[in-house]
GROMACS .gro file of N, CA and C in nm:
model
  519
    1UNK      N    1  11.280   7.370   9.503
    1UNK     CA    2  11.354   7.467   9.580
    1UNK      C    3  11.288   7.603   9.565
    2UNK      N    4  11.267   7.674   9.672
    2UNK     CA    5  11.201   7.805   9.662
    2UNK      C    6  11.291   7.907   9.592
    3UNK      N    7  11.225   8.001   9.521
    3UNK     CA    8  11.299   8.106   9.452
    3UNK      C    9  11.344   8.215   9.549
    4UNK      N   10  11.269   8.239   9.651
    4UNK     CA   11  11.297   8.345   9.748
    4UNK      C   12  11.321   8.282   9.885
    5UNK      N   13  11.409   8.343   9.965
    5UNK     CA   14  11.439   8.286  10.097
    5UNK      C   15  11.317   8.289  10.189
    6UNK      N   16  11.222   8.377  10.165
    6UNK     CA   17  11.103   8.388  10.249
    6UNK      C   18  10.993   8.292  10.208
    7UNK      N   19  11.011   8.224  10.097
    7UNK     CA   20  10.910   8.129  10.052
    7UNK      C   21  10.947   7.989  10.098
    8UNK      N   22  10.845   7.917  10.141
    8UNK     CA   23  10.864   7.777  10.180
    8UNK      C   24  10.764   7.693  10.104
    9UNK      N   25  10.805   7.578  10.057
    9UNK     CA   26  10.707   7.493   9.988
    9UNK      C   27  10.600   7.447  10.086
   10UNK      N   28  10.476   7.446  10.043
   10UNK     CA   29  10.363   7.407  10.127
   10UNK      C   30  10.332   7.260  10.104
   11UNK      N   31  10.402   7.175  10.169
   11UNK     CA   32  10.371   7.033  10.162
   11UNK      C   33  10.331   6.987  10.302
   12UNK      N   34  10.287   6.864  10.311
   12UNK     CA   35  10.238   6.812  10.439
   12UNK      C   36  10.344   6.819  10.548
   13UNK      N   37  10.468   6.791  10.514
   13UNK     CA   38  10.575   6.790  10.614
   13UNK      C   39  10.594   6.930  10.673
   14UNK      N   40  10.599   7.032  10.589
   14UNK     CA   41  10.617   7.169  10.638
   14UNK      C   42  10.497   7.216  10.721
   15UNK      N   43  10.378   7.180  10.679
   15UNK     CA   44  10.258   7.219  10.754
   15UNK      C   45  10.260   7.154  10.892
   16UNK      N   46  10.297   7.028  10.899
   16UNK     CA   47  10.303   6.958  11.028
   16UNK      C   48  10.410   7.020  11.117
   17UNK      N   49  10.527   7.049  11.062
   17UNK     CA   50  10.636   7.110  11.140
   17UNK      C   51  10.595   7.247  11.192
   18UNK      N   52  10.532   7.328  11.107
   18UNK     CA   53  10.486   7.461  11.149
   18UNK      C   54  10.380   7.451  11.258
   19UNK      N   55  10.289   7.358  11.243
   19UNK     CA   56  10.183   7.340  11.343
   19UNK      C   57  10.242   7.299  11.477
   20UNK      N   58  10.336   7.206  11.476
   20UNK     CA   59  10.400   7.162  11.600
   20UNK      C   60  10.478   7.277  11.663
   21UNK      N   61  10.552   7.353  11.582
   21UNK     CA   62  10.628   7.467  11.633
   21UNK      C   63  10.536   7.571  11.696
   22UNK      N   64  10.424   7.600  11.629
   22UNK     CA   65  10.327   7.695  11.683
   22UNK      C   66  10.268   7.645  11.814
   23UNK      N   67  10.236   7.517  11.821
   23UNK     CA   68  10.182   7.460  11.944
   23UNK      C   69  10.282   7.470  12.059
   24UNK      N   70  10.409   7.442  12.030
   24UNK     CA   71  10.513   7.452  12.134
   24UNK      C   72  10.528   7.597  12.180
   25UNK      N   73  10.530   7.691  12.087
   25UNK     CA   74  10.542   7.832  12.124
   25UNK      C   75  10.425   7.878  12.209
   26UNK      N   76  10.305   7.837  12.172
   26UNK     CA   77  10.186   7.873  12.250
   26UNK      C   78  10.192   7.813  12.390
   27UNK      N   79  10.234   7.689  12.398
   27UNK     CA   80  10.244   7.622  12.528
   27UNK      C   81  10.345   7.691  12.616
   28UNK      N   82  10.460   7.726  12.561
   28UNK     CA   83  10.565   7.792  12.639
   28UNK      C   84  10.520   7.931  12.681
   29UNK      N   85  10.454   8.005  12.592
   29UNK     CA   86  10.413   8.141  12.626
   29UNK      C   87  10.305   8.144  12.733
   30UNK      N   88  10.221   8.043  12.740
   30UNK     CA   89  10.117   8.040  12.841
   30UNK      C   90  10.157   7.963  12.966
   31UNK      N   91  10.272   7.900  12.965
   31UNK     CA   92  10.314   7.818  13.080
   31UNK      C   93  10.340   7.902  13.203
   32UNK      N   94  10.388   8.025  13.186
   32UNK     CA   95  10.423   8.108  13.301
   32UNK      C   96  10.304   8.182  13.360
   33UNK      N   97  10.194   8.189  13.289
   33UNK     CA   98  10.079   8.261  13.343
   33UNK      C   99  10.011   8.175  13.449
   34UNK      N  100  10.003   8.231  13.569
   34UNK     CA  101   9.939   8.160  13.679
   34UNK      C  102   9.802   8.222  13.703
   35UNK      N  103   9.706   8.138  13.719
   35UNK     CA  104   9.572   8.186  13.751
   35UNK      C  105   9.568   8.216  13.900
   36UNK      N  106   9.524   8.336  13.933
   36UNK     CA  107   9.515   8.373  14.074
   36UNK      C  108   9.406   8.290  14.140
   37UNK      N  109   9.432   8.241  14.259
   37UNK     CA  110   9.329   8.164  14.329
   37UNK      C  111   9.216   8.256  14.375
   38UNK      N  112   9.097   8.201  14.380
   38UNK     CA  113   8.986   8.274  14.439
   38UNK      C  114   9.007   8.275  14.590
   39UNK      N  115   8.977   8.386  14.653
   39UNK     CA  116   8.990   8.398  14.798
   39UNK      C  117   8.854   8.434  14.854
   40UNK      N  118   8.802   8.349  14.940
   40UNK     CA  119   8.677   8.377  15.010
   40UNK      C  120   8.713   8.383  15.157
   41UNK      N  121   8.700   8.499  15.216
   41UNK     CA  122   8.738   8.519  15.355
   41UNK      C  123   8.609   8.539  15.435
   42UNK      N  124   8.578   8.446  15.522
   42UNK     CA  125   8.457   8.453  15.603
   42UNK      C  126   8.499   8.465  15.748
   43UNK      N  127   8.450   8.568  15.813
   43UNK     CA  128   8.480   8.586  15.955
   43UNK      C  129   8.346   8.598  16.028
   44UNK      N  130   8.334   8.525  16.136
   44UNK     CA  131   8.208   8.521  16.211
   44UNK      C  132   8.239   8.539  16.359
   45UNK      N  133   8.169   8.633  16.422
   45UNK     CA  134   8.181   8.647  16.568
   45UNK      C  135   8.108   8.533  16.635
   46UNK      N  136   8.167   8.474  16.734
   46UNK     CA  137   8.103   8.371  16.817
   46UNK      C  138   8.045   8.256  16.737
   47UNK      N  139   8.118   8.205  16.641
   47UNK     CA  140   8.068   8.095  16.558
   47UNK      C  141   8.052   7.966  16.637
   48UNK      N  142   8.140   7.944  16.733
   48UNK     CA  143   8.142   7.819  16.809
   48UNK      C  144   8.179   7.707  16.712
   49UNK      N  145   8.139   7.586  16.741
   49UNK     CA  146   8.171   7.473  16.652
   49UNK      C  147   8.043   7.416  16.592
   50UNK      N  148   7.945   7.501  16.567
   50UNK     CA  149   7.815   7.452  16.524
   50UNK      C  150   7.806   7.420  16.375
   51UNK      N  151   7.906   7.454  16.295
   51UNK     CA  152   7.900   7.413  16.155
   51UNK      C  153   7.946   7.269  16.145
   52UNK      N  154   7.895   7.199  16.047
   52UNK     CA  155   7.918   7.055  16.035
   52UNK      C  156   8.063   7.013  16.036
   53UNK      N  157   8.147   7.087  15.963
   53UNK     CA  158   8.287   7.049  15.951
   53UNK      C  159   8.363   7.061  16.084
   54UNK      N  160   8.306   7.132  16.181
   54UNK     CA  161   8.372   7.147  16.311
   54UNK      C  162   8.302   7.069  16.421
   55UNK      N  163   8.219   6.976  16.385
   55UNK     CA  164   8.151   6.895  16.485
   55UNK      C  165   8.000   6.905  16.474
   56UNK      N  166   7.954   7.023  16.442
   56UNK     CA  167   7.813   7.043  16.415
   56UNK      C  168   7.723   7.050  16.536
   57UNK      N  169   7.601   7.085  16.509
   57UNK     CA  170   7.493   7.092  16.607
   57UNK      C  171   7.371   7.034  16.537
   58UNK      N  172   7.288   6.958  16.607
   58UNK     CA  173   7.174   6.893  16.541
   58UNK      C  174   7.083   6.989  16.464
   59UNK      N  175   7.071   7.113  16.509
   59UNK     CA  176   6.983   7.208  16.442
   59UNK      C  177   7.054   7.290  16.334
   60UNK      N  178   7.182   7.274  16.322
   60UNK     CA  179   7.260   7.354  16.228
   60UNK      C  180   7.295   7.272  16.105
   61UNK      N  181   7.244   7.313  15.991
   61UNK     CA  182   7.271   7.247  15.862
   61UNK      C  183   7.355   7.343  15.778
   62UNK      N  184   7.481   7.309  15.753
   62UNK     CA  185   7.572   7.400  15.683
   62UNK      C  186   7.647   7.331  15.569
   63UNK      N  187   7.577   7.273  15.472
   63UNK     CA  188   7.648   7.200  15.366
   63UNK      C  189   7.741   7.287  15.281
   64UNK      N  190   7.703   7.412  15.254
   64UNK     CA  191   7.788   7.498  15.171
   64UNK      C  192   7.915   7.540  15.244
   65UNK      N  193   7.901   7.577  15.371
   65UNK     CA  194   8.020   7.611  15.450
   65UNK      C  195   8.111   7.489  15.466
   66UNK      N  196   8.051   7.374  15.486
   66UNK     CA  197   8.129   7.250  15.500
   66UNK      C  198   8.208   7.222  15.372
   67UNK      N  199   8.144   7.241  15.256
   67UNK     CA  200   8.212   7.218  15.128
   67UNK      C  201   8.326   7.317  15.108
   68UNK      N  202   8.303   7.445  15.141
   68UNK     CA  203   8.410   7.544  15.131
   68UNK      C  204   8.527   7.507  15.221
   69UNK      N  205   8.497   7.468  15.343
   69UNK     CA  206   8.602   7.432  15.439
   69UNK      C  207   8.681   7.310  15.393
   70UNK      N  208   8.614   7.214  15.332
   70UNK     CA  209   8.682   7.093  15.286
   70UNK      C  210   8.771   7.118  15.164
   71UNK      N  211   8.741   7.224  15.087
   71UNK     CA  212   8.819   7.255  14.968
   71UNK      C  213   8.926   7.362  14.992
   72UNK      N  214   8.920   7.427  15.107
   72UNK     CA  215   9.012   7.538  15.131
   72UNK      C  216   9.087   7.523  15.261
   73UNK      N  217   9.109   7.636  15.326
   73UNK     CA  218   9.181   7.641  15.453
   73UNK      C  219   9.081   7.674  15.562
   74UNK      N  220   9.082   7.597  15.668
   74UNK     CA  221   8.991   7.618  15.781
   74UNK      C  222   9.075   7.637  15.906
   75UNK      N  223   9.058   7.750  15.972
   75UNK     CA  224   9.127   7.775  16.097
   75UNK      C  225   9.036   7.733  16.211
   76UNK      N  226   9.082   7.640  16.292
   76UNK     CA  227   8.997   7.586  16.399
   76UNK      C  228   9.036   7.638  16.536
   77UNK      N  229   9.141   7.715  16.545
   77UNK     CA  230   9.184   7.767  16.674
   77UNK      C  231   9.234   7.909  16.654
   78UNK      N  232   9.143   8.004  16.648
   78UNK     CA  233   9.178   8.143  16.622
   78UNK      C  234   9.152   8.227  16.747
   79UNK      N  235   9.230   8.330  16.763
   79UNK     CA  236   9.216   8.419  16.878
   79UNK      C  237   9.212   8.563  16.828
   80UNK      N  238   9.142   8.647  16.901
   80UNK     CA  239   9.132   8.787  16.861
   80UNK      C  240   9.224   8.872  16.949
   81UNK      N  241   9.254   8.991  16.899
   81UNK     CA  242   9.345   9.081  16.970
   81UNK      C  243   9.274   9.176  17.065
   82UNK      N  244   9.143   9.175  17.066
   82UNK     CA  245   9.068   9.265  17.153
   82UNK      C  246   8.938   9.196  17.195
   83UNK      N  247   8.885   9.230  17.311
   83UNK     CA  248   8.763   9.164  17.357
   83UNK      C  249   8.634   9.217  17.294
   84UNK      N  250   8.643   9.315  17.205
   84UNK     CA  251   8.526   9.368  17.137
   84UNK      C  252   8.545   9.355  16.986
   85UNK      N  253   8.432   9.350  16.914
   85UNK     CA  254   8.439   9.320  16.771
   85UNK      C  255   8.507   9.428  16.688
   86UNK      N  256   8.477   9.556  16.712
   86UNK     CA  257   8.534   9.664  16.631
   86UNK      C  258   8.686   9.669  16.635
   87UNK      N  259   8.745   9.675  16.754
   87UNK     CA  260   8.892   9.676  16.760
   87UNK      C  261   8.954   9.546  16.707
   88UNK      N  262   8.886   9.435  16.727
   88UNK     CA  263   8.938   9.307  16.678
   88UNK      C  264   8.939   9.304  16.525
   89UNK      N  265   8.831   9.352  16.462
   89UNK     CA  266   8.826   9.359  16.315
   89UNK      C  267   8.933   9.454  16.262
   90UNK      N  268   8.947   9.571  16.325
   90UNK     CA  269   9.048   9.667  16.280
   90UNK      C  270   9.187   9.606  16.288
   91UNK      N  271   9.213   9.532  16.392
   91UNK     CA  272   9.342   9.466  16.410
   91UNK      C  273   9.366   9.362  16.300
   92UNK      N  274   9.264   9.282  16.272
   92UNK     CA  275   9.275   9.178  16.170
   92UNK      C  276   9.296   9.237  16.031
   93UNK      N  277   9.219   9.340  15.997
   93UNK     CA  278   9.225   9.397  15.862
   93UNK      C  279   9.351   9.478  15.837
   94UNK      N  280   9.414   9.528  15.943
   94UNK     CA  281   9.535   9.608  15.928
   94UNK      C  282   9.663   9.535  15.967
   95UNK      N  283   9.649   9.422  16.035
   95UNK     CA  284   9.768   9.350  16.079
   95UNK      C  285   9.840   9.418  16.193
   96UNK      N  286   9.770   9.503  16.267
   96UNK     CA  287   9.830   9.576  16.378
   96UNK      C  288   9.755   9.546  16.507
   97UNK      N  289   9.824   9.552  16.619
   97UNK     CA  290   9.759   9.537  16.748
   97UNK      C  291   9.677   9.661  16.779
   98UNK      N  292   9.576   9.649  16.866
   98UNK     CA  293   9.496   9.766  16.904
   98UNK      C  294   9.580   9.882  16.956
   99UNK      N  295   9.691   9.854  17.024
   99UNK     CA  296   9.776   9.963  17.074
   99UNK      C  297   9.834  10.045  16.959
  100UNK      N  298   9.841   9.985  16.840
  100UNK     CA  299   9.892  10.058  16.724
  100UNK      C  300   9.780  10.124  16.644
  101UNK      N  301   9.664  10.061  16.637
  101UNK     CA  302   9.553  10.120  16.560
  101UNK      C  303   9.482  10.229  16.638
  102UNK      N  304   9.492  10.225  16.771
  102UNK     CA  305   9.420  10.322  16.853
  102UNK      C  306   9.275  10.283  16.877
  103UNK      N  307   9.235  10.166  16.827
  103UNK     CA  308   9.097  10.118  16.848
  103UNK      C  309   9.095  10.022  16.966
  104UNK      N  310   9.039  10.067  17.077
  104UNK     CA  311   9.028   9.982  17.197
  104UNK      C  312   8.884   9.944  17.226
  105UNK      N  313   8.790  10.023  17.179
  105UNK     CA  314   8.649  10.002  17.212
  105UNK      C  315   8.565  10.014  17.086
  106UNK      N  316   8.443   9.960  17.092
  106UNK     CA  317   8.353   9.973  16.977
  106UNK      C  318   8.313  10.117  16.954
  107UNK      N  319   8.271  10.185  17.058
  107UNK     CA  320   8.232  10.325  17.048
  107UNK      C  321   8.280  10.397  17.172
  108UNK      N  322   8.397  10.458  17.167
  108UNK     CA  323   8.452  10.520  17.287
  108UNK      C  324   8.369  10.636  17.340
  109UNK      N  325   8.284  10.697  17.256
  109UNK     CA  326   8.202  10.809  17.302
  109UNK      C  327   8.098  10.764  17.404
  110UNK      N  328   8.063  10.636  17.401
  110UNK     CA  329   7.964  10.584  17.496
  110UNK      C  330   8.028  10.540  17.628
  111UNK      N  331   8.159  10.550  17.638
  111UNK     CA  332   8.229  10.505  17.758
  111UNK      C  333   8.311  10.620  17.815
  112UNK      N  334   8.246  10.718  17.880
  112UNK     CA  335   8.318  10.836  17.926
  112UNK      C  336   8.425  10.805  18.031
  113UNK      N  337   8.409  10.696  18.105
  113UNK     CA  338   8.508  10.665  18.208
  113UNK      C  339   8.639  10.615  18.149
  114UNK      N  340   8.644  10.593  18.019
  114UNK     CA  341   8.769  10.559  17.952
  114UNK      C  342   8.824  10.679  17.875
  115UNK      N  343   8.781  10.797  17.911
  115UNK     CA  344   8.817  10.918  17.837
  115UNK      C  345   8.965  10.947  17.829
  116UNK      N  346   9.043  10.891  17.920
  116UNK     CA  347   9.187  10.919  17.917
  116UNK      C  348   9.262  10.827  17.819
  117UNK      N  349   9.192  10.732  17.760
  117UNK     CA  350   9.256  10.639  17.667
  117UNK      C  351   9.253  10.695  17.525
  118UNK      N  352   9.360  10.677  17.448
  118UNK     CA  353   9.356  10.720  17.307
  118UNK      C  354   9.260  10.631  17.231
  119UNK      N  355   9.178  10.691  17.146
  119UNK     CA  356   9.076  10.613  17.077
  119UNK      C  357   9.079  10.624  16.925
  120UNK      N  358   9.161  10.709  16.872
  120UNK     CA  359   9.162  10.726  16.726
  120UNK      C  360   9.304  10.730  16.673
  121UNK      N  361   9.324  10.674  16.557
  121UNK     CA  362   9.450  10.685  16.486
  121UNK      C  363   9.562  10.599  16.542
  122UNK      N  364   9.674  10.603  16.474
  122UNK     CA  365   9.791  10.527  16.514
  122UNK      C  366   9.845  10.585  16.644
  123UNK      N  367   9.859  10.503  16.745
  123UNK     CA  368   9.903  10.552  16.876
  123UNK      C  369  10.041  10.503  16.916
  124UNK      N  370  10.094  10.406  16.845
  124UNK     CA  371  10.226  10.354  16.878
  124UNK      C  372  10.331  10.420  16.790
  125UNK      N  373  10.438  10.473  16.848
  125UNK     CA  374  10.541  10.536  16.765
  125UNK      C  375  10.612  10.438  16.672
  126UNK      N  376  10.605  10.309  16.703
  126UNK     CA  377  10.670  10.209  16.620
  126UNK      C  378  10.579  10.152  16.511
  127UNK      N  379  10.454  10.193  16.508
  127UNK     CA  380  10.360  10.143  16.408
  127UNK      C  381  10.396  10.199  16.271
  128UNK      N  382  10.375  10.119  16.165
  128UNK     CA  383  10.406  10.171  16.031
  128UNK      C  384  10.316  10.288  15.995
  129UNK      N  385  10.372  10.383  15.923
  129UNK     CA  386  10.296  10.503  15.884
  129UNK      C  387  10.190  10.470  15.779
  130UNK      N  388  10.218  10.372  15.696
  130UNK     CA  389  10.124  10.331  15.592
  130UNK      C  390  10.099  10.181  15.610
  131UNK      N  391  10.012  10.144  15.705
  131UNK     CA  392   9.997  10.002  15.739
  131UNK      C  393   9.929   9.921  15.629
  132UNK      N  394   9.953   9.793  15.635
  132UNK     CA  395   9.886   9.696  15.548
  132UNK      C  396   9.735   9.709  15.567
  133UNK      N  397   9.661   9.707  15.460
  133UNK     CA  398   9.515   9.704  15.468
  133UNK      C  399   9.468   9.589  15.379
  134UNK      N  400   9.396   9.496  15.439
  134UNK     CA  401   9.351   9.373  15.374
  134UNK      C  402   9.287   9.400  15.238
  135UNK      N  403   9.185   9.486  15.233
  135UNK     CA  404   9.113   9.514  15.109
  135UNK      C  405   9.205   9.579  15.005
  136UNK      N  406   9.286   9.674  15.048
  136UNK     CA  407   9.376   9.745  14.955
  136UNK      C  408   9.477   9.648  14.894
  137UNK      N  409   9.527   9.555  14.973
  137UNK     CA  410   9.625   9.457  14.925
  137UNK      C  411   9.568   9.375  14.809
  138UNK      N  412   9.448   9.322  14.827
  138UNK     CA  413   9.388   9.241  14.721
  138UNK      C  414   9.353   9.325  14.599
  139UNK      N  415   9.303   9.445  14.621
  139UNK     CA  416   9.269   9.535  14.510
  139UNK      C  417   9.395   9.568  14.429
  140UNK      N  418   9.506   9.595  14.496
  140UNK     CA  419   9.631   9.628  14.428
  140UNK      C  420   9.688   9.511  14.348
  141UNK      N  421   9.649   9.390  14.383
  141UNK     CA  422   9.698   9.272  14.312
  141UNK      C  423   9.597   9.219  14.210
  142UNK      N  424   9.503   9.306  14.169
  142UNK     CA  425   9.415   9.272  14.059
  142UNK      C  426   9.290   9.194  14.094
  143UNK      N  427   9.259   9.182  14.220
  143UNK     CA  428   9.139   9.109  14.260
  143UNK      C  429   9.018   9.201  14.257
  144UNK      N  430   8.903   9.145  14.233
  144UNK     CA  431   8.776   9.214  14.250
  144UNK      C  432   8.738   9.193  14.395
  145UNK      N  433   8.721   9.301  14.470
  145UNK     CA  434   8.697   9.292  14.614
  145UNK      C  435   8.550   9.319  14.643
  146UNK      N  436   8.485   9.220  14.701
  146UNK     CA  437   8.345   9.231  14.742
  146UNK      C  438   8.342   9.210  14.892
  147UNK      N  439   8.271   9.296  14.961
  147UNK     CA  440   8.266   9.286  15.107
  147UNK      C  441   8.122   9.299  15.152
  148UNK      N  442   8.093   9.247  15.268
  148UNK     CA  443   7.958   9.255  15.320
  148UNK      C  444   7.956   9.232  15.469
  149UNK      N  445   7.842   9.259  15.527
  149UNK     CA  446   7.828   9.239  15.671
  149UNK      C  447   7.906   9.341  15.750
  150UNK      N  448   7.956   9.300  15.864
  150UNK     CA  449   8.024   9.393  15.954
  150UNK      C  450   8.171   9.414  15.920
  151UNK      N  451   8.223   9.344  15.822
  151UNK     CA  452   8.366   9.354  15.794
  151UNK      C  453   8.403   9.491  15.738
  152UNK      N  454   8.312   9.559  15.672
  152UNK     CA  455   8.346   9.690  15.615
  152UNK      C  456   8.256   9.802  15.664
  153UNK      N  457   8.159   9.774  15.746
  153UNK     CA  458   8.071   9.883  15.788
  153UNK      C  459   8.139   9.964  15.899
  154UNK      N  460   8.126  10.093  15.890
  154UNK     CA  461   8.182  10.180  15.993
  154UNK      C  462   8.334  10.185  15.995
  155UNK      N  463   8.399  10.128  15.897
  155UNK     CA  464   8.545  10.129  15.896
  155UNK      C  465   8.597  10.249  15.817
  156UNK      N  466   8.725  10.265  15.820
  156UNK     CA  467   8.789  10.379  15.756
  156UNK      C  468   8.772  10.375  15.604
  157UNK      N  469   8.794  10.490  15.542
  157UNK     CA  470   8.788  10.499  15.396
  157UNK      C  471   8.894  10.410  15.332
  158UNK      N  472   9.001  10.382  15.404
  158UNK     CA  473   9.107  10.295  15.353
  158UNK      C  474   9.051  10.158  15.318
  159UNK      N  475   8.950  10.114  15.390
  159UNK     CA  476   8.887   9.985  15.362
  159UNK      C  477   8.775  10.002  15.261
  160UNK      N  478   8.681  10.092  15.289
  160UNK     CA  479   8.563  10.103  15.203
  160UNK      C  480   8.597  10.156  15.063
  161UNK      N  481   8.701  10.236  15.048
  161UNK     CA  482   8.740  10.285  14.915
  161UNK      C  483   8.802  10.177  14.828
  162UNK      N  484   8.842  10.068  14.888
  162UNK     CA  485   8.907   9.960  14.813
  162UNK      C  486   8.813   9.842  14.790
  163UNK      N  487   8.684   9.865  14.800
  163UNK     CA  488   8.584   9.761  14.779
  163UNK      C  489   8.510   9.790  14.649
  164UNK      N  490   8.507   9.692  14.558
  164UNK     CA  491   8.436   9.710  14.431
  164UNK      C  492   8.285   9.702  14.449
  165UNK      N  493   8.243   9.617  14.540
  165UNK     CA  494   8.099   9.599  14.563
  165UNK      C  495   8.077   9.569  14.710
  166UNK      N  496   7.980   9.637  14.768
  166UNK     CA  497   7.946   9.613  14.908
  166UNK      C  498   7.810   9.544  14.913
  167UNK      N  499   7.806   9.428  14.973
  167UNK     CA  500   7.681   9.352  14.984
  167UNK      C  501   7.609   9.396  15.110
  168UNK      N  502   7.521   9.492  15.094
  168UNK     CA  503   7.449   9.546  15.209
  168UNK      C  504   7.342   9.449  15.255
  169UNK      N  505   7.310   9.458  15.380
  169UNK     CA  506   7.204   9.376  15.437
  169UNK      C  507   7.070   9.424  15.380
  170UNK      N  508   6.981   9.333  15.342
  170UNK     CA  509   6.850   9.374  15.292
  170UNK      C  510   6.777   9.461  15.395
  171UNK      N  511   6.699   9.555  15.345
  171UNK     CA  512   6.632   9.652  15.432
  171UNK      C  513   6.535   9.588  15.530
  172UNK      N  514   6.479   9.473  15.497
  172UNK     CA  515   6.377   9.414  15.583
  172UNK      C  516   6.435   9.327  15.695
  173UNK      N  517   6.567   9.323  15.712
  173UNK     CA  518   6.623   9.240  15.820
  173UNK      C  519   6.670   9.322  15.936
   0.00000   0.00000   0.00000
């Protein structure tokens, strides 16, 4: 019998009970922690169905894209909100229609005959004052955000400021 209430005899039975109790406590404490899924978001203008997982083309070899598509989510019927890439990307990244983002054209300065159209900023009175931004959302939830290609070039600081690393195109291309 121990002399002090804080002392326990060290025999095999007590060691086994303590080990099992510690294992249960560790299991319970780590049971609620969820590992965040990796998110790879690939957007391509005019992809068509030339990648293997979508039917393929004899000259197109896409084993890595096919593997990603088979392990994740593949959208096979997507539509854009604008007929040009810039307004369509802005709409996708903000979750707003072009009438709300004010982006109708790629470069409105080159289209003087559309001068009466609003081209910058939020133009709809019903649009949220602080809209959802794709990059900011992931950054705020603890993700490391890497962007490349046309998804972040020429976009607002709201997008580029929330990117940890930008994969620029090599200078020789």
